[in-house]
GROMACS .gro file of C-alpha atoms in nm:
model
  509
    1UNK     CA    1  -2.470  10.777   7.495
    2UNK     CA    2  -2.177  10.538   7.551
    3UNK     CA    3  -1.955  10.744   7.320
    4UNK     CA    4  -2.042  11.060   7.517
    5UNK     CA    5  -1.960  10.890   7.846
    6UNK     CA    6  -1.630  10.766   7.709
    7UNK     CA    7  -1.535  11.117   7.606
    8UNK     CA    8  -1.624  11.254   7.949
    9UNK     CA    9  -1.425  10.976   8.116
   10UNK     CA   10  -1.124  11.038   7.894
   11UNK     CA   11  -1.148  11.407   7.975
   12UNK     CA   12  -1.154  11.331   8.347
   13UNK     CA   13  -0.844  11.113   8.315
   14UNK     CA   14  -0.657  11.382   8.122
   15UNK     CA   15  -0.765  11.653   8.369
   16UNK     CA   16  -0.660  11.431   8.660
   17UNK     CA   17  -0.317  11.367   8.511
   18UNK     CA   18  -0.264  11.738   8.444
   19UNK     CA   19  -0.382  11.839   8.792
   20UNK     CA   20  -0.163  11.574   8.956
   21UNK     CA   21   0.136  11.689   8.749
   22UNK     CA   22   0.072  12.052   8.849
   23UNK     CA   23   0.061  11.950   9.216
   24UNK     CA   24   0.388  11.762   9.184
   25UNK     CA   25   0.548  12.064   9.015
   26UNK     CA   26   0.432  12.289   9.301
   27UNK     CA   27   0.569  12.031   9.547
   28UNK     CA   28   0.919  12.075   9.409
   29UNK     CA   29   0.906  12.431   9.276
   30UNK     CA   30   0.700  12.587   9.560
   31UNK     CA   31   0.980  12.584   9.822
   32UNK     CA   32   1.218  12.732   9.565
   33UNK     CA   33   0.972  13.016   9.497
   34UNK     CA   34   0.925  13.080   9.870
   35UNK     CA   35   1.301  13.077   9.937
   36UNK     CA   36   1.355  13.315   9.646
   37UNK     CA   37   1.099  13.556   9.792
   38UNK     CA   38   1.266  13.533  10.134
   39UNK     CA   39   1.605  13.611   9.980
   40UNK     CA   40   1.463  13.915   9.798
   41UNK     CA   41   1.294  14.043  10.115
   42UNK     CA   42   1.576  14.000  10.369
   43UNK     CA   43   1.861  14.153  10.171
   44UNK     CA   44   1.931  14.516  10.260
   45UNK     CA   45   1.779  14.691   9.963
   46UNK     CA   46   1.586  15.024   9.957
   47UNK     CA   47   1.355  14.870   9.696
   48UNK     CA   48   1.230  14.612   9.947
   49UNK     CA   49   0.995  14.852  10.120
   50UNK     CA   50   0.880  14.686  10.442
   51UNK     CA   51   1.196  14.489  10.526
   52UNK     CA   52   1.421  14.788  10.453
   53UNK     CA   53   1.206  15.014  10.671
   54UNK     CA   54   1.218  14.763  10.955
   55UNK     CA   55   1.597  14.748  10.927
   56UNK     CA   56   1.637  15.126  10.906
   57UNK     CA   57   1.395  15.251  11.171
   58UNK     CA   58   1.315  14.942  11.384
   59UNK     CA   59   0.945  15.025  11.426
   60UNK     CA   60   0.877  14.754  11.686
   61UNK     CA   61   0.850  14.842  12.058
   62UNK     CA   62   1.187  14.835  12.234
   63UNK     CA   63   1.241  14.897  12.605
   64UNK     CA   64   1.526  14.910  12.853
   65UNK     CA   65   1.447  14.809  13.211
   66UNK     CA   66   1.702  14.904  13.477
   67UNK     CA   67   1.734  14.744  13.822
   68UNK     CA   68   1.953  14.904  14.091
   69UNK     CA   69   2.119  14.713  14.374
   70UNK     CA   70   2.046  14.948  14.662
   71UNK     CA   71   2.311  14.905  14.934
   72UNK     CA   72   2.135  14.883  15.272
   73UNK     CA   73   2.449  14.886  15.491
   74UNK     CA   74   2.714  15.115  15.335
   75UNK     CA   75   2.880  15.197  15.670
   76UNK     CA   76   2.911  14.828  15.758
   77UNK     CA   77   3.056  14.752  15.415
   78UNK     CA   78   3.331  15.008  15.477
   79UNK     CA   79   3.398  14.826  15.803
   80UNK     CA   80   3.453  14.497  15.618
   81UNK     CA   81   3.109  14.338  15.642
   82UNK     CA   82   2.922  14.179  15.349
   83UNK     CA   83   2.717  14.417  15.134
   84UNK     CA   84   2.343  14.372  15.187
   85UNK     CA   85   2.166  14.444  14.860
   86UNK     CA   86   1.804  14.526  14.780
   87UNK     CA   87   1.695  14.512  14.416
   88UNK     CA   88   1.504  14.825  14.314
   89UNK     CA   89   1.327  14.836  13.980
   90UNK     CA   90   1.239  14.816  13.709
   91UNK     CA   91   1.282  15.172  13.590
   92UNK     CA   92   1.170  15.141  13.231
   93UNK     CA   93   1.276  15.351  12.932
   94UNK     CA   94   1.134  15.333  12.584
   95UNK     CA   95   1.421  15.303  12.342
   96UNK     CA   96   1.416  15.467  12.002
   97UNK     CA   97   1.669  15.350  11.745
   98UNK     CA   98   1.724  15.492  11.401
   99UNK     CA   99   1.997  15.441  11.143
  100UNK     CA  100   2.144  15.750  10.985
  101UNK     CA  101   2.428  15.838  10.745
  102UNK     CA  102   2.333  15.530  10.539
  103UNK     CA  103   2.576  15.483  10.251
  104UNK     CA  104   2.576  15.194  10.003
  105UNK     CA  105   2.908  15.080   9.856
  106UNK     CA  106   3.004  14.906   9.532
  107UNK     CA  107   3.126  14.591   9.714
  108UNK     CA  108   2.769  14.511   9.834
  109UNK     CA  109   2.814  14.665  10.178
  110UNK     CA  110   2.634  14.949  10.350
  111UNK     CA  111   2.762  15.184  10.623
  112UNK     CA  112   2.551  15.354  10.889
  113UNK     CA  113   2.542  15.494  11.239
  114UNK     CA  114   2.259  15.391  11.470
  115UNK     CA  115   2.141  15.654  11.715
  116UNK     CA  116   1.969  15.578  12.043
  117UNK     CA  117   1.731  15.781  12.258
  118UNK     CA  118   1.566  15.684  12.586
  119UNK     CA  119   1.241  15.817  12.732
  120UNK     CA  120   1.126  15.731  13.083
  121UNK     CA  121   0.801  15.530  13.106
  122UNK     CA  122   0.645  15.603  13.446
  123UNK     CA  123   0.345  15.374  13.386
  124UNK     CA  124   0.576  15.074  13.337
  125UNK     CA  125   0.815  15.154  13.625
  126UNK     CA  126   0.801  15.089  13.999
  127UNK     CA  127   0.856  15.456  14.078
  128UNK     CA  128   0.989  15.786  13.952
  129UNK     CA  129   1.337  15.885  13.845
  130UNK     CA  130   1.339  16.092  14.164
  131UNK     CA  131   1.358  15.772  14.375
  132UNK     CA  132   1.678  15.771  14.579
  133UNK     CA  133   1.913  15.471  14.590
  134UNK     CA  134   2.261  15.403  14.729
  135UNK     CA  135   2.529  15.246  14.511
  136UNK     CA  136   2.913  15.238  14.514
  137UNK     CA  137   3.083  15.555  14.393
  138UNK     CA  138   3.278  15.448  14.085
  139UNK     CA  139   3.480  15.768  14.089
  140UNK     CA  140   3.621  15.686  14.434
  141UNK     CA  141   3.629  15.307  14.461
  142UNK     CA  142   3.717  15.255  14.095
  143UNK     CA  143   3.995  15.513  14.097
  144UNK     CA  144   4.133  15.368  14.420
  145UNK     CA  145   4.179  15.023  14.260
  146UNK     CA  146   4.326  15.181  13.947
  147UNK     CA  147   4.590  15.356  14.161
  148UNK     CA  148   4.674  15.055  14.379
  149UNK     CA  149   5.022  15.022  14.228
  150UNK     CA  150   5.097  15.394  14.225
  151UNK     CA  151   5.341  15.542  14.479
  152UNK     CA  152   5.197  15.581  14.828
  153UNK     CA  153   5.230  15.959  14.808
  154UNK     CA  154   5.015  15.966  14.494
  155UNK     CA  155   4.748  15.764  14.670
  156UNK     CA  156   4.754  16.005  14.963
  157UNK     CA  157   4.715  16.294  14.722
  158UNK     CA  158   4.419  16.121  14.555
  159UNK     CA  159   4.255  16.066  14.893
  160UNK     CA  160   4.303  16.432  14.978
  161UNK     CA  161   4.145  16.528  14.645
  162UNK     CA  162   3.839  16.314  14.723
  163UNK     CA  163   3.803  16.488  15.059
  164UNK     CA  164   3.845  16.831  14.902
  165UNK     CA  165   3.558  16.769  14.663
  166UNK     CA  166   3.338  16.592  14.920
  167UNK     CA  167   3.345  16.252  14.743
  168UNK     CA  168   3.273  15.942  14.954
  169UNK     CA  169   3.275  15.567  14.887
  170UNK     CA  170   2.898  15.545  14.830
  171UNK     CA  171   2.654  15.765  14.640
  172UNK     CA  172   2.297  15.829  14.752
  173UNK     CA  173   2.125  16.001  14.463
  174UNK     CA  174   1.807  15.997  14.252
  175UNK     CA  175   1.778  15.729  13.986
  176UNK     CA  176   1.766  15.985  13.706
  177UNK     CA  177   2.095  16.145  13.810
  178UNK     CA  178   2.271  15.812  13.850
  179UNK     CA  179   2.148  15.709  13.506
  180UNK     CA  180   2.207  16.019  13.296
  181UNK     CA  181   2.457  16.221  13.493
  182UNK     CA  182   2.494  16.447  13.796
  183UNK     CA  183   2.693  16.759  13.877
  184UNK     CA  184   3.024  16.686  14.043
  185UNK     CA  185   3.307  16.929  14.114
  186UNK     CA  186   3.548  16.637  14.096
  187UNK     CA  187   3.421  16.546  13.748
  188UNK     CA  188   3.463  16.906  13.634
  189UNK     CA  189   3.815  16.912  13.779
  190UNK     CA  190   3.917  16.587  13.607
  191UNK     CA  191   3.770  16.694  13.273
  192UNK     CA  192   3.957  17.024  13.290
  193UNK     CA  193   4.296  16.903  13.412
  194UNK     CA  194   4.299  16.533  13.315
  195UNK     CA  195   4.094  16.518  12.993
  196UNK     CA  196   4.022  16.169  12.867
  197UNK     CA  197   4.035  16.007  13.211
  198UNK     CA  198   3.655  15.977  13.223
  199UNK     CA  199   3.445  15.813  12.948
  200UNK     CA  200   3.241  16.128  12.892
  201UNK     CA  201   3.325  16.497  12.902
  202UNK     CA  202   2.993  16.609  13.050
  203UNK     CA  203   2.810  16.495  13.360
  204UNK     CA  204   2.906  16.159  13.505
  205UNK     CA  205   2.635  15.890  13.491
  206UNK     CA  206   2.614  15.517  13.434
  207UNK     CA  207   2.433  15.562  13.099
  208UNK     CA  208   2.539  15.917  13.018
  209UNK     CA  209   2.725  15.808  12.705
  210UNK     CA  210   2.427  15.602  12.579
  211UNK     CA  211   2.153  15.863  12.542
  212UNK     CA  212   2.146  16.064  12.217
  213UNK     CA  213   2.452  15.879  12.098
  214UNK     CA  214   2.542  15.620  11.836
  215UNK     CA  215   2.707  15.279  11.852
  216UNK     CA  216   2.982  15.364  11.606
  217UNK     CA  217   3.016  15.334  11.230
  218UNK     CA  218   2.905  14.989  11.120
  219UNK     CA  219   2.968  14.855  10.770
  220UNK     CA  220   2.770  14.539  10.698
  221UNK     CA  221   2.705  14.321  10.395
  222UNK     CA  222   2.377  14.377  10.212
  223UNK     CA  223   2.345  14.015  10.097
  224UNK     CA  224   2.273  14.117   9.738
  225UNK     CA  225   2.558  13.903   9.609
  226UNK     CA  226   2.550  13.632   9.877
  227UNK     CA  227   2.251  13.604  10.111
  228UNK     CA  228   2.461  13.399  10.353
  229UNK     CA  229   2.652  13.716  10.442
  230UNK     CA  230   2.358  13.954  10.485
  231UNK     CA  231   2.388  14.172  10.801
  232UNK     CA  232   2.736  14.037  10.879
  233UNK     CA  233   2.980  14.305  10.991
  234UNK     CA  234   3.255  14.395  10.747
  235UNK     CA  235   3.406  14.661  10.974
  236UNK     CA  236   3.329  14.873  11.282
  237UNK     CA  237   3.468  15.227  11.295
  238UNK     CA  238   3.684  15.120  11.003
  239UNK     CA  239   3.835  14.829  11.199
  240UNK     CA  240   3.835  14.464  11.094
  241UNK     CA  241   3.926  14.371  11.453
  242UNK     CA  242   3.958  14.553  11.787
  243UNK     CA  243   4.265  14.580  12.006
  244UNK     CA  244   4.116  14.555  12.354
  245UNK     CA  245   4.210  14.193  12.418
  246UNK     CA  246   4.519  13.974  12.432
  247UNK     CA  247   4.457  13.727  12.147
  248UNK     CA  248   4.364  13.764  11.782
  249UNK     CA  249   4.062  13.536  11.831
  250UNK     CA  250   3.919  13.753  12.110
  251UNK     CA  251   3.977  14.070  11.906
  252UNK     CA  252   3.784  13.940  11.604
  253UNK     CA  253   3.468  14.119  11.494
  254UNK     CA  254   3.235  13.830  11.417
  255UNK     CA  255   2.873  13.793  11.313
  256UNK     CA  256   2.617  14.068  11.264
  257UNK     CA  257   2.542  14.394  11.443
  258UNK     CA  258   2.300  14.202  11.667
  259UNK     CA  259   1.966  14.293  11.508
  260UNK     CA  260   1.916  14.044  11.223
  261UNK     CA  261   2.091  13.736  11.095
  262UNK     CA  262   2.115  13.547  10.763
  263UNK     CA  263   1.808  13.334  10.671
  264UNK     CA  264   1.757  12.957  10.653
  265UNK     CA  265   1.878  12.867  11.001
  266UNK     CA  266   1.890  12.515  11.142
  267UNK     CA  267   1.923  12.381  11.493
  268UNK     CA  268   2.299  12.369  11.432
  269UNK     CA  269   2.312  12.744  11.362
  270UNK     CA  270   2.447  12.999  11.611
  271UNK     CA  271   2.387  13.373  11.653
  272UNK     CA  272   2.723  13.554  11.648
  273UNK     CA  273   2.722  13.934  11.686
  274UNK     CA  274   2.952  14.219  11.778
  275UNK     CA  275   2.854  14.435  12.078
  276UNK     CA  276   3.021  14.778  12.106
  277UNK     CA  277   2.891  14.806  12.464
  278UNK     CA  278   3.069  14.482  12.564
  279UNK     CA  279   3.364  14.563  12.336
  280UNK     CA  280   3.367  14.210  12.195
  281UNK     CA  281   3.193  13.956  11.976
  282UNK     CA  282   2.952  13.714  12.142
  283UNK     CA  283   2.768  13.406  12.022
  284UNK     CA  284   2.436  13.253  12.125
  285UNK     CA  285   2.345  12.886  12.077
  286UNK     CA  286   2.022  12.702  11.992
  287UNK     CA  287   1.816  12.586  12.290
  288UNK     CA  288   1.469  12.478  12.171
  289UNK     CA  289   1.190  12.540  11.917
  290UNK     CA  290   0.888  12.752  12.002
  291UNK     CA  291   0.606  12.961  11.864
  292UNK     CA  292   0.509  13.328  11.889
  293UNK     CA  293   0.163  13.436  11.774
  294UNK     CA  294   0.147  13.136  11.542
  295UNK     CA  295   0.493  13.200  11.398
  296UNK     CA  296   0.752  12.922  11.446
  297UNK     CA  297   1.071  13.038  11.621
  298UNK     CA  298   1.401  12.901  11.747
  299UNK     CA  299   1.520  13.015  12.089
  300UNK     CA  300   1.888  13.100  12.119
  301UNK     CA  301   2.054  13.156  12.457
  302UNK     CA  302   2.396  13.238  12.598
  303UNK     CA  303   2.615  12.930  12.648
  304UNK     CA  304   2.763  12.877  12.993
  305UNK     CA  305   3.103  12.949  12.838
  306UNK     CA  306   3.013  13.305  12.729
  307UNK     CA  307   3.169  13.475  13.033
  308UNK     CA  308   3.369  13.176  13.157
  309UNK     CA  309   3.729  13.252  13.254
  310UNK     CA  310   4.032  13.111  13.076
  311UNK     CA  311   4.084  12.824  13.320
  312UNK     CA  312   3.731  12.695  13.257
  313UNK     CA  313   3.720  12.773  12.884
  314UNK     CA  314   4.068  12.820  12.730
  315UNK     CA  315   3.953  13.025  12.424
  316UNK     CA  316   3.850  13.299  12.670
  317UNK     CA  317   4.205  13.334  12.803
  318UNK     CA  318   4.245  13.636  12.579
  319UNK     CA  319   3.979  13.827  12.777
  320UNK     CA  320   4.183  13.799  13.096
  321UNK     CA  321   4.314  13.907  13.346
  322UNK     CA  322   4.020  13.710  13.479
  323UNK     CA  323   3.861  13.661  13.815
  324UNK     CA  324   3.597  13.399  13.893
  325UNK     CA  325   3.421  13.235  13.601
  326UNK     CA  326   3.115  13.426  13.486
  327UNK     CA  327   3.278  13.771  13.483
  328UNK     CA  328   3.398  13.962  13.177
  329UNK     CA  329   3.671  14.213  13.254
  330UNK     CA  330   3.594  14.520  13.040
  331UNK     CA  331   3.848  14.751  13.204
  332UNK     CA  332   4.056  14.752  12.884
  333UNK     CA  333   3.777  14.934  12.699
  334UNK     CA  334   3.647  15.137  12.993
  335UNK     CA  335   3.942  15.365  13.066
  336UNK     CA  336   4.098  15.088  13.282
  337UNK     CA  337   3.820  15.119  13.540
  338UNK     CA  338   3.779  14.788  13.733
  339UNK     CA  339   3.442  14.712  13.574
  340UNK     CA  340   3.307  14.364  13.504
  341UNK     CA  341   3.006  14.246  13.302
  342UNK     CA  342   2.809  13.935  13.398
  343UNK     CA  343   2.464  13.788  13.377
  344UNK     CA  344   2.221  13.937  13.635
  345UNK     CA  345   2.254  13.805  13.990
  346UNK     CA  346   2.568  13.619  13.872
  347UNK     CA  347   2.354  13.368  13.682
  348UNK     CA  348   2.574  13.101  13.518
  349UNK     CA  349   2.872  13.229  13.719
  350UNK     CA  350   3.092  13.071  13.985
  351UNK     CA  351   2.862  13.030  14.290
  352UNK     CA  352   3.135  13.168  14.516
  353UNK     CA  353   3.059  13.518  14.383
  354UNK     CA  354   2.720  13.509  14.555
  355UNK     CA  355   2.878  13.429  14.890
  356UNK     CA  356   3.045  13.771  14.905
  357UNK     CA  357   2.715  13.964  14.898
  358UNK     CA  358   2.365  13.918  15.035
  359UNK     CA  359   2.042  13.950  14.836
  360UNK     CA  360   2.106  13.764  14.509
  361UNK     CA  361   1.887  13.481  14.374
  362UNK     CA  362   1.956  13.396  14.007
  363UNK     CA  363   1.708  13.208  13.788
  364UNK     CA  364   1.709  13.136  13.415
  365UNK     CA  365   1.356  13.273  13.368
  366UNK     CA  366   1.434  13.613  13.523
  367UNK     CA  367   1.804  13.654  13.450
  368UNK     CA  368   1.896  13.448  13.142
  369UNK     CA  369   1.915  13.624  12.807
  370UNK     CA  370   1.752  13.489  12.490
  371UNK     CA  371   1.655  13.570  12.132
  372UNK     CA  372   1.354  13.405  11.964
  373UNK     CA  373   1.422  13.412  11.593
  374UNK     CA  374   1.223  13.310  11.284
  375UNK     CA  375   1.465  13.057  11.132
  376UNK     CA  376   1.353  13.097  10.771
  377UNK     CA  377   1.424  13.472  10.761
  378UNK     CA  378   1.673  13.534  11.043
  379UNK     CA  379   1.442  13.804  11.185
  380UNK     CA  380   1.421  13.822  11.570
  381UNK     CA  381   1.062  13.803  11.691
  382UNK     CA  382   1.125  13.839  12.067
  383UNK     CA  383   1.447  13.961  12.228
  384UNK     CA  384   1.563  13.990  12.589
  385UNK     CA  385   1.928  14.085  12.646
  386UNK     CA  386   2.012  14.099  13.017
  387UNK     CA  387   2.348  14.211  13.154
  388UNK     CA  388   2.483  14.323  13.490
  389UNK     CA  389   2.741  14.593  13.566
  390UNK     CA  390   2.977  14.515  13.855
  391UNK     CA  391   3.254  14.711  14.027
  392UNK     CA  392   3.561  14.544  14.172
  393UNK     CA  393   3.647  14.713  14.500
  394UNK     CA  394   3.886  14.656  14.788
  395UNK     CA  395   4.079  14.836  15.063
  396UNK     CA  396   4.361  15.047  14.919
  397UNK     CA  397   4.632  15.171  15.153
  398UNK     CA  398   4.657  15.549  15.148
  399UNK     CA  399   4.300  15.597  15.023
  400UNK     CA  400   4.113  15.628  15.349
  401UNK     CA  401   3.776  15.646  15.168
  402UNK     CA  402   3.800  15.269  15.110
  403UNK     CA  403   3.807  15.200  15.488
  404UNK     CA  404   3.860  14.831  15.556
  405UNK     CA  405   3.631  14.720  15.279
  406UNK     CA  406   3.658  14.351  15.186
  407UNK     CA  407   3.766  14.250  14.837
  408UNK     CA  408   3.445  14.197  14.641
  409UNK     CA  409   3.298  14.217  14.291
  410UNK     CA  410   3.002  14.438  14.374
  411UNK     CA  411   2.681  14.431  14.166
  412UNK     CA  412   2.565  14.786  14.090
  413UNK     CA  413   2.285  14.757  13.836
  414UNK     CA  414   2.148  14.513  13.585
  415UNK     CA  415   1.948  14.601  13.279
  416UNK     CA  416   1.732  14.428  13.022
  417UNK     CA  417   1.690  14.542  12.663
  418UNK     CA  418   1.383  14.376  12.520
  419UNK     CA  419   1.176  14.409  12.207
  420UNK     CA  420   0.919  14.212  12.010
  421UNK     CA  421   0.744  14.237  11.675
  422UNK     CA  422   0.386  14.352  11.724
  423UNK     CA  423   0.099  14.529  11.550
  424UNK     CA  424   0.094  14.578  11.169
  425UNK     CA  425   0.453  14.455  11.131
  426UNK     CA  426   0.361  14.124  11.298
  427UNK     CA  427   0.044  14.091  11.085
  428UNK     CA  428   0.234  14.154  10.760
  429UNK     CA  429   0.512  13.918  10.865
  430UNK     CA  430   0.260  13.647  10.957
  431UNK     CA  431   0.069  13.684  10.630
  432UNK     CA  432   0.368  13.688  10.396
  433UNK     CA  433   0.592  13.436  10.566
  434UNK     CA  434   0.355  13.198  10.743
  435UNK     CA  435   0.008  13.205  10.582
  436UNK     CA  436   0.110  13.222  10.214
  437UNK     CA  437   0.372  12.943  10.237
  438UNK     CA  438   0.120  12.731  10.428
  439UNK     CA  439  -0.146  12.793  10.161
  440UNK     CA  440   0.101  12.693   9.891
  441UNK     CA  441   0.191  12.380  10.085
  442UNK     CA  442  -0.175  12.284  10.125
  443UNK     CA  443  -0.252  12.362   9.761
  444UNK     CA  444   0.014  12.125   9.633
  445UNK     CA  445  -0.143  11.836   9.821
  446UNK     CA  446  -0.493  11.944   9.717
  447UNK     CA  447  -0.388  11.941   9.351
  448UNK     CA  448  -0.218  11.603   9.388
  449UNK     CA  449  -0.521  11.453   9.567
  450UNK     CA  450  -0.772  11.608   9.327
  451UNK     CA  451  -0.571  11.487   9.028
  452UNK     CA  452  -0.564  11.132   9.161
  453UNK     CA  453  -0.940  11.140   9.227
  454UNK     CA  454  -1.021  11.269   8.878
  455UNK     CA  455  -0.793  11.014   8.714
  456UNK     CA  456  -0.942  10.727   8.918
  457UNK     CA  457  -1.301  10.835   8.850
  458UNK     CA  458  -1.229  10.878   8.477
  459UNK     CA  459  -1.053  10.543   8.456
  460UNK     CA  460  -1.340  10.376   8.641
  461UNK     CA  461  -1.597  10.523   8.402
  462UNK     CA  462  -1.387  10.421   8.101
  463UNK     CA  463  -1.359  10.069   8.235
  464UNK     CA  464  -1.734  10.054   8.293
  465UNK     CA  465  -1.806  10.182   7.942
  466UNK     CA  466  -1.562   9.931   7.788
  467UNK     CA  467  -1.719   9.648   7.983
  468UNK     CA  468  -2.071   9.748   7.868
  469UNK     CA  469  -1.950   9.771   7.510
  470UNK     CA  470  -1.797   9.423   7.527
  471UNK     CA  471  -2.117   9.285   7.681
  472UNK     CA  472  -2.330   9.435   7.404
  473UNK     CA  473  -2.102   9.288   7.135
  474UNK     CA  474  -2.123   8.946   7.295
  475UNK     CA  475  -2.504   8.956   7.308
  476UNK     CA  476  -2.522   9.049   6.939
  477UNK     CA  477  -2.292   8.760   6.848
  478UNK     CA  478  -2.503   8.517   7.044
  479UNK     CA  479  -2.821   8.642   6.876
  480UNK     CA  480  -2.675   8.582   6.531
  481UNK     CA  481  -2.568   8.228   6.624
  482UNK     CA  482  -2.920   8.150   6.747
  483UNK     CA  483  -3.084   8.247   6.413
  484UNK     CA  484  -2.857   8.022   6.216
  485UNK     CA  485  -2.951   7.727   6.442
  486UNK     CA  486  -3.323   7.782   6.384
  487UNK     CA  487  -3.280   7.786   6.005
  488UNK     CA  488  -3.081   7.463   6.017
  489UNK     CA  489  -3.351   7.286   6.218
  490UNK     CA  490  -3.615   7.363   5.951
  491UNK     CA  491  -3.418   7.188   5.671
  492UNK     CA  492  -3.363   6.879   5.882
  493UNK     CA  493  -3.743   6.853   5.953
  494UNK     CA  494  -3.829   6.871   5.580
  495UNK     CA  495  -3.586   6.586   5.499
  496UNK     CA  496  -3.732   6.378   5.774
  497UNK     CA  497  -4.086   6.431   5.640
  498UNK     CA  498  -3.982   6.319   5.295
  499UNK     CA  499  -3.825   6.003   5.437
  500UNK     CA  500  -4.143   5.916   5.634
  501UNK     CA  501  -4.361   5.962   5.324
  502UNK     CA  502  -4.139   5.724   5.130
  503UNK     CA  503  -4.168   5.452   5.392
  504UNK     CA  504  -4.549   5.475   5.405
  505UNK     CA  505  -4.576   5.444   5.021
  506UNK     CA  506  -4.369   5.126   5.023
  507UNK     CA  507  -4.593   4.971   5.288
  508UNK     CA  508  -4.905   5.024   5.072
  509UNK     CA  509  -4.755   4.829   4.788
   0.00000   0.00000   0.00000
């Protein structure tokens, strides 16, 4: 029985040591296996199935919400009073994005064009596209500023042209026409006799060039040779840098195309990306950790320096000529139109901008942009990009349509592009990149703990068996010593008897 117990105990010790060793191996090798799987799944590779499909077709819901700044007092504005604005919206459009003309190259890059389509979502909007709003007429007020330094006679001729085509300083039109284009005799005239002056050759609308269009030819790294470069832009429309701005740094095309980033991020990481709509590279910074549907995320936001002017943030000097901090002058890539981009309601901008208009109230929650990203994979889980389109307008001598309007950067619209991973994509992502790594992490500690328990139990049993064996040996030894003592006592008694008999015989004599 004791031999059987010893064998069992020895087996437990061996099993415990092996289990403990396996747990330790998983402890060190497990993260390497997980990282290797992440690398294989985030590189742009048609053999990757799910991740490649997500990159190509972007199956997650994506929406664009548009808010108009309805001008309540257009006549008073022309007389020099402050614009009184009323925010109208959201008017929500479902956004469909799909990459086409995908071509892989020998240097581990891939080229593509991404096409966009927008479909109005009445159930998510405050009204219909037939709702009427009043906003500044970019064709009149923008052209007036563009011609400020032209000869006076030219300005008079421009003013006469506006009158001939019935164009005024403010437009009152349905939302749908302002968004996607409206018929204008002036637009037809300019496209026929001054081609290239307007950004589009068809109808004139704030988003006319967005719908059924692409963002240009992107060439990005696949990450198959170096995962640290995955999704990073190699060129855009064949360019390594743009020529819109005044310094080499501002003209650089940095980061990704703005949809995914390289994996294994830390709190020191940033999110650089190139935006064709803003004509420049931008960079978001880490704000705080968070969680989305059980998935850990890092939130990245726009730094206060993103649209700061050159006097506040010297590296931005190349984006000038600047006005107040918080405005990005995009006239150089918008046919020289006096257009500025900012955060909605002039959030994070010079507070003086809000003193020139009435009706703005910026908050971080409603007007700050952010991207919640899974740091291990570089995949955005929740995105909200919010930007505002502004028109610089002022009184221009010779252009009577501008009246005595005060110099002002006028908010026209702001829009939010938002998307989030949901449905089957979220479930698959959660299972593969959260549950399985967690199970592996728990298993390593289970194996280590179980191994220690088995080894301790086996060692305890072995010790008990050894102690019993030693006790039994000691008892046997003592028993043998006792027998010898008894035999010795018998001999001594016999000698004593003989001695007593001798003494008694002597006494008789």
